[in-house]
Short mmCIF file of C-alpha atoms and ligand atoms in Angstrom, two decimals:
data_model
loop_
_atom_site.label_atom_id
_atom_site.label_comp_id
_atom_site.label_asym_id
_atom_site.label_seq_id
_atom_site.Cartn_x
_atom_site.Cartn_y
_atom_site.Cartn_z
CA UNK A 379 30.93 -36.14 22.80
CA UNK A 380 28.81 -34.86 20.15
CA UNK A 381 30.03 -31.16 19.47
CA UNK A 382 26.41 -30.71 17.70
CA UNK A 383 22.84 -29.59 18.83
CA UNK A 384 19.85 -28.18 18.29
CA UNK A 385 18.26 -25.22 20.00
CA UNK A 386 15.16 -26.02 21.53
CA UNK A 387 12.61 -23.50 21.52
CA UNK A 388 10.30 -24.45 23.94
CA UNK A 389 6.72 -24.28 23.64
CA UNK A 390 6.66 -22.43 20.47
CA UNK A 391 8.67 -25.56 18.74
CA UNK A 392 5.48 -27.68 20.76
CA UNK A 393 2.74 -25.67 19.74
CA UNK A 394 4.10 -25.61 15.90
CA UNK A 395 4.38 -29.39 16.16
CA UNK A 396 1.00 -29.64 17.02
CA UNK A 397 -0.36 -26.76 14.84
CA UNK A 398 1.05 -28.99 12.01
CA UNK A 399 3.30 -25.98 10.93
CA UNK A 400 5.94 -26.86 8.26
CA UNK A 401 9.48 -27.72 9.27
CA UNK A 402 10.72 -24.35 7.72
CA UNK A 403 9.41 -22.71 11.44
CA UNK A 404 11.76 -25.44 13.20
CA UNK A 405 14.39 -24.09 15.06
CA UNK A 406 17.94 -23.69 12.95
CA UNK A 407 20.40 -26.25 14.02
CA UNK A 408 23.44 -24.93 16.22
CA UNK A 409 26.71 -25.96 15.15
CA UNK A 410 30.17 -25.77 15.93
CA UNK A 411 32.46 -26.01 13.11
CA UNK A 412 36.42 -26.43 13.60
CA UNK A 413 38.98 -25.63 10.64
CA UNK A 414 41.87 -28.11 8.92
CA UNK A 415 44.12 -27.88 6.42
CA UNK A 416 44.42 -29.54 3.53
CA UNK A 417 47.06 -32.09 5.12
CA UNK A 418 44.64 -32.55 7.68
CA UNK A 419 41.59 -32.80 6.07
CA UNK A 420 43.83 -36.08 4.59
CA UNK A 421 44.34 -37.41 8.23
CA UNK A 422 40.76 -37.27 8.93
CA UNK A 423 39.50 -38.53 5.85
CA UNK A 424 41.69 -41.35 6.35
CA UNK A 425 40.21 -42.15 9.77
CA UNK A 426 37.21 -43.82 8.21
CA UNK A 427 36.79 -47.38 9.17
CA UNK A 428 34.84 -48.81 6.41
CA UNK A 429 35.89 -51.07 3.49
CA UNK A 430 35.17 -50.21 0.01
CA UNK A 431 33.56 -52.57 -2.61
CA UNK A 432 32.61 -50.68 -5.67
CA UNK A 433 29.72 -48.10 -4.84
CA UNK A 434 29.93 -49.58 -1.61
CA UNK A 435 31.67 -48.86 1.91
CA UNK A 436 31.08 -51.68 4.44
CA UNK A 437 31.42 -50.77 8.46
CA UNK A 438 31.94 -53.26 11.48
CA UNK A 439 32.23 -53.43 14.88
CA UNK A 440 30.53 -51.43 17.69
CA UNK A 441 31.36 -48.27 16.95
CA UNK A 442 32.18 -46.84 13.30
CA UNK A 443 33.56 -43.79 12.30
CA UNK A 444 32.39 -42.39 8.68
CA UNK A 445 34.39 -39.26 7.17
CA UNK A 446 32.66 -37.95 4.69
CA UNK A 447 33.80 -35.13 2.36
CA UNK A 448 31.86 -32.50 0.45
CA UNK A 449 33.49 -32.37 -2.93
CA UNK A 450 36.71 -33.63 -2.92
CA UNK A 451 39.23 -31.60 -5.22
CA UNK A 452 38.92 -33.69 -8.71
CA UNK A 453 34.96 -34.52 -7.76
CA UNK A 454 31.83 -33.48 -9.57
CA UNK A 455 30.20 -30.26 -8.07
CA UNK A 456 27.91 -31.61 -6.03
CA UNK A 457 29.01 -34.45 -4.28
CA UNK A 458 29.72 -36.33 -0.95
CA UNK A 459 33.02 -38.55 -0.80
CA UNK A 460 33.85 -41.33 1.14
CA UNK A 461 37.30 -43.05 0.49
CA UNK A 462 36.94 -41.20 -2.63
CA UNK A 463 34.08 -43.17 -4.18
CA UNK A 464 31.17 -40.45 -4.89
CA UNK A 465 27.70 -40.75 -2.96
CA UNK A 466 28.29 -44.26 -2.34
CA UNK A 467 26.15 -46.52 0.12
CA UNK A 468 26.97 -47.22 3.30
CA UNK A 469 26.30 -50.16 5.52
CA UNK A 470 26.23 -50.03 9.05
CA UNK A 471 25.29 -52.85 11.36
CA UNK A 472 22.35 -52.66 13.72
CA UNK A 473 23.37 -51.46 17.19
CA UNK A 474 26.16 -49.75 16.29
CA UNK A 475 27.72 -46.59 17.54
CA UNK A 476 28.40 -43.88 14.50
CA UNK A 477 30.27 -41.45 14.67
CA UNK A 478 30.38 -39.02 11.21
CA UNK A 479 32.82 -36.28 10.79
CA UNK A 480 31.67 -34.18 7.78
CA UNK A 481 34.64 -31.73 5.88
CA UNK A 482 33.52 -29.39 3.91
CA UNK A 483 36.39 -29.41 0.90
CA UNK A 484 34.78 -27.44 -1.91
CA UNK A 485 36.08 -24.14 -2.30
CA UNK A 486 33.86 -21.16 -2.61
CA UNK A 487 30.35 -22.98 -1.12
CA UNK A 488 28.52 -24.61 1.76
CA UNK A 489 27.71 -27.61 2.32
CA UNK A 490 25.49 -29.85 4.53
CA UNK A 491 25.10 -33.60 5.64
CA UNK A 492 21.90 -34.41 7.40
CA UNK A 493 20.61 -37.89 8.06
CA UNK A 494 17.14 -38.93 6.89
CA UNK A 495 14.69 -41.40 6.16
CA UNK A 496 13.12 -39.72 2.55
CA UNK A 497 14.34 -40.83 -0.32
CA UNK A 498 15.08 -39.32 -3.33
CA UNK A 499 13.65 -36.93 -5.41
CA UNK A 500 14.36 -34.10 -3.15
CA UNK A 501 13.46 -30.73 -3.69
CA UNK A 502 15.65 -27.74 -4.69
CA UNK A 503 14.86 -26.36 -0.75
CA UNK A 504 14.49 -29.90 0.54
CA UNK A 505 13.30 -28.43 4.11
CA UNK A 506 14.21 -31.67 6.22
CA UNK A 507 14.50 -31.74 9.77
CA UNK A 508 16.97 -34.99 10.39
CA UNK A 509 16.71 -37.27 12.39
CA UNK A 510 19.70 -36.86 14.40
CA UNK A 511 21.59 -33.93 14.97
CA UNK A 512 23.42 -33.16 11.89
CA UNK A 513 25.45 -30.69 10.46
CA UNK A 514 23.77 -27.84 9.05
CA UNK A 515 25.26 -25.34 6.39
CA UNK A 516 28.80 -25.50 7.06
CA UNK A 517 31.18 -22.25 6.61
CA UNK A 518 32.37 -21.80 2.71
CA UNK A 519 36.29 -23.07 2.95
CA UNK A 520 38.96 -19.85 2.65
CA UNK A 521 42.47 -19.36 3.12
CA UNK A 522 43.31 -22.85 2.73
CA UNK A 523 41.12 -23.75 6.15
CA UNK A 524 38.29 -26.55 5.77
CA UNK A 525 35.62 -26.55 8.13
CA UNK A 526 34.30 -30.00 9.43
CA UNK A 527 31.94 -30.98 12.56
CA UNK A 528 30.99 -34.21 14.57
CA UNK A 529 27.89 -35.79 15.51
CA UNK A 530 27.34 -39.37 16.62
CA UNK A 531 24.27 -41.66 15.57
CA UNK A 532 23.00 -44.53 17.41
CA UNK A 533 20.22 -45.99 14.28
CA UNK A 534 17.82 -48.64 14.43
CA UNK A 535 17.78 -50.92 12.06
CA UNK A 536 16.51 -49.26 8.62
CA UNK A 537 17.19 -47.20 5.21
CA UNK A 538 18.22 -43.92 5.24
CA UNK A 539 19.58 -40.96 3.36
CA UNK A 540 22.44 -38.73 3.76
CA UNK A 541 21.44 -35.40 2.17
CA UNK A 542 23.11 -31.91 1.42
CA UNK A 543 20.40 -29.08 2.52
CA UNK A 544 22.14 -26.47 0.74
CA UNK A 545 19.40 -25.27 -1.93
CA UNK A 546 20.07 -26.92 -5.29
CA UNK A 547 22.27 -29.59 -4.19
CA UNK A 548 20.33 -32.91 -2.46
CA UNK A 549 18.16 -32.21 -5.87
CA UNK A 550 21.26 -32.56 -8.31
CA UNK A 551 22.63 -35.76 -6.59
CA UNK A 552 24.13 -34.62 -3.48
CA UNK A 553 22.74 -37.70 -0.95
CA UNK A 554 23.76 -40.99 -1.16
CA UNK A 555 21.75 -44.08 0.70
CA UNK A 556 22.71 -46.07 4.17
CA UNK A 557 21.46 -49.19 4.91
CA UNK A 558 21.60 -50.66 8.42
CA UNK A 559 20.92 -53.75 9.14
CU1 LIG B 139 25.99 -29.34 -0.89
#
């Protein structure tokens, strides 16, 4: 059910792998965005089934379903949200099924979230290929229409990092940690 993808390119992705060529020749990620309005950016957001304490949101089951929000109106430029606590970490049992829906809410700029395992400090072009599919840039928000996207995660057991790739941001405190366990 995953509406995102990358592009394989075949033997020239191969022969870069094993050439040892940076990730900046990896193939662009493919995504497909759909639009919401502000009303319904507020039914989505409210579809995610974690439980807040403090900096924290705690998932359970089998299958979770994280919202997250780029810059909620009221939010310091640049920032994720999740039930409107800003960057916070998120912990995800072991086995689970994730699905993330990302909404791009910040007027006037582009935003990504991509799943990894490095850590903070990034760099102002942080150049990471995630480890799942993720998002990539998503369109800039106009005429009262959000974009958001889906992708869904199975992780192992681990810490990771949910980063914005747009230049400048993941470096100015755009990411936030997960832990599953
Ligand atoms: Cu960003």
């Amino acid at each position: 059910m995953s509406k995102t993808r990358y592009i394989t390119a075949g033997l020239s992705t191969i022969m870069a792998a094993a050439l040892g060529i940076s990730t900046a020749m990896a193939t662009p990620l493919v995504t497909t965005w759909k639009t919401a309005t502000l009303p319904q950016v507020k039914a989505l957001l409210a579809k995610d089934s974690g439980k807040v304490s403090g900096k924290t949101v705690t998932y359970s089951g089998k299958t979770v379903h994280v919202v997250a929000a780029a810059v909620l109106p009221g939010f310091p430029f640049p920032s994720f949200e999740i039930h409107d606590v800003k960057n916070p970490t998120l912990d995800i049992p072991a086995g689970a099924t994730v699905d993330v829906t990302f909404i791009n809410t910040n007027k006037g700029f582009g935003h990504s979230f991509d799943i990894t395992k490095k850590g903070p400090p990034y760099a102002v072009m942080p150049n990471i290929k995630p480890i799942v599919a993720g998002t990539g840039f998503s369109p800039v928000p106009k005429g009262g229409k959000f974009g958001y996207t889906d992708f869904t995660w199975h992780p192992t057991a681990g810490t990771y990092y949910y980063v914005c790739q747009i230049p400048g941001h993941a470096a100015t405190g755009m990411f936030g940690k997960i832990v599953v366990k």
